[in-house]
C-alpha positions as a LaTeX table, in Angstrom:
\begin{tabular}{lrrr}
\hline
Residue & $x$ (\AA) & $y$ (\AA) & $z$ (\AA) \\
\hline
Met1 & 0.00 & 0.00 & 0.00 \\
Thr2 & 1.43 & 3.38 & $-1.01$ \\
Glu3 & 1.76 & 6.37 & 1.29 \\
Arg4 & $-1.07$ & 8.03 & $-0.64$ \\
Asp5 & $-3.34$ & 5.03 & $-0.11$ \\
Met6 & $-2.53$ & 4.87 & 3.59 \\
Met7 & $-3.28$ & 8.56 & 4.03 \\
Leu8 & $-6.58$ & 8.22 & 2.12 \\
Lys9 & $-7.56$ & 5.29 & 4.31 \\
Lys10 & $-6.79$ & 7.24 & 7.50 \\
Ile11 & $-8.68$ & 10.31 & 6.21 \\
Gly12 & $-11.66$ & 8.15 & 5.30 \\
Thr13 & $-11.63$ & 6.47 & 8.70 \\
Leu14 & $-11.53$ & 9.78 & 10.54 \\
Lys15 & $-14.25$ & 11.30 & 8.34 \\
Phe16 & $-16.45$ & 8.27 & 8.97 \\
Ala17 & $-15.88$ & 8.53 & 12.72 \\
Val18 & $-16.75$ & 12.25 & 12.77 \\
Thr19 & $-19.90$ & 11.67 & 10.70 \\
Asp20 & $-20.94$ & 8.71 & 12.85 \\
Ile21 & $-20.49$ & 10.75 & 16.03 \\
Asp22 & $-22.45$ & 13.62 & 14.47 \\
Leu23 & $-25.36$ & 11.23 & 13.90 \\
Phe24 & $-25.09$ & 9.96 & 17.47 \\
Leu25 & $-25.06$ & 13.51 & 18.81 \\
Asp26 & $-28.29$ & 14.25 & 16.94 \\
Thr27 & $-30.04$ & 12.01 & 19.47 \\
His28 & $-27.64$ & 12.50 & 22.41 \\
Pro29 & $-26.70$ & 16.21 & 22.26 \\
Gly30 & $-25.54$ & 16.39 & 25.88 \\
Asp31 & $-23.00$ & 13.56 & 25.72 \\
Ala32 & $-19.81$ & 15.39 & 26.72 \\
Ala33 & $-17.57$ & 12.36 & 26.17 \\
Met34 & $-18.70$ & 11.99 & 22.56 \\
Leu35 & $-18.34$ & 15.72 & 21.94 \\
Lys36 & $-14.77$ & 15.47 & 23.20 \\
Lys37 & $-14.11$ & 12.40 & 21.02 \\
Arg38 & $-15.49$ & 14.24 & 17.97 \\
Glu39 & $-13.17$ & 17.19 & 18.62 \\
Glu40 & $-10.24$ & 14.78 & 18.96 \\
Tyr41 & $-10.98$ & 13.13 & 15.61 \\
Glu42 & $-11.59$ & 16.49 & 13.93 \\
Ser43 & $-8.26$ & 17.80 & 15.23 \\
Gln44 & $-6.50$ & 14.75 & 13.72 \\
Leu45 & $-8.38$ & 15.04 & 10.43 \\
Glu46 & $-7.61$ & 18.68 & 9.61 \\
Pro47 & $-3.78$ & 18.50 & 9.51 \\
Leu48 & $-3.85$ & 15.12 & 7.77 \\
Thr49 & $-6.13$ & 16.51 & 5.06 \\
Lys50 & $-3.90$ & 19.55 & 4.59 \\
Gln51 & $-0.80$ & 17.35 & 4.37 \\
Phe52 & $-2.45$ & 15.05 & 1.83 \\
Glu53 & $-3.56$ & 17.98 & $-0.35$ \\
Ala54 & $-0.09$ & 19.53 & $-0.21$ \\
Gln55 & 1.52 & 16.26 & $-1.34$ \\
Phe56 & $-1.06$ & 14.79 & $-3.70$ \\
Gly57 & $-3.53$ & 17.50 & $-4.64$ \\
Pro58 & $-7.09$ & 18.27 & $-3.64$ \\
Leu59 & $-9.41$ & 15.65 & $-2.21$ \\
Thr60 & $-12.47$ & 17.33 & $-3.68$ \\
Lys61 & $-13.18$ & 19.64 & $-6.56$ \\
Cys62 & $-14.07$ & 22.41 & $-4.10$ \\
Glu63 & $-10.55$ & 22.39 & $-2.64$ \\
Asn64 & $-8.91$ & 23.18 & $-5.96$ \\
Asp65 & $-8.65$ & 26.92 & $-6.61$ \\
Ala66 & $-6.10$ & 26.94 & $-9.44$ \\
Asn67 & $-7.30$ & 24.26 & $-11.84$ \\
Thr68 & $-10.85$ & 22.99 & $-11.52$ \\
Trp69 & $-10.04$ & 19.74 & $-13.33$ \\
Ala70 & $-6.78$ & 18.73 & $-11.60$ \\
Trp71 & $-8.63$ & 16.52 & $-9.11$ \\
Val72 & $-9.65$ & 14.08 & $-11.87$ \\
Lys73 & $-6.08$ & 13.46 & $-13.05$ \\
Asp74 & $-5.28$ & 11.12 & $-10.17$ \\
Pro75 & $-6.15$ & 7.46 & $-10.54$ \\
Trp76 & $-9.65$ & 6.53 & $-9.46$ \\
Pro77 & $-9.94$ & 4.05 & $-6.57$ \\
Trp78 & $-10.89$ & 1.20 & $-8.90$ \\
Asp79 & $-7.85$ & 1.93 & $-11.09$ \\
Thr80 & $-5.41$ & 1.08 & $-8.27$ \\
Glu81 & $-7.13$ & $-1.88$ & $-6.63$ \\
Gly82 & $-5.82$ & $-5.39$ & $-6.81$ \\
\hline
\end{tabular}
């Protein structure tokens, strides 16, 4: 697994965790432990995302200010599997 793939996997894992906690907090808004856990994951996600984009380019079209089509030049996930 390449460094790029490992970083994408970590970013995906952290994004999933943040989204999952957000859904939990919809029904448990006063859960301080989960709020703290969400902040912890979010604080790990932000620098990792910035590092990935600095090394490999934008993760989404919205993150690309200079060239709106640069994000499609990378291989698609199914192009690198197996």
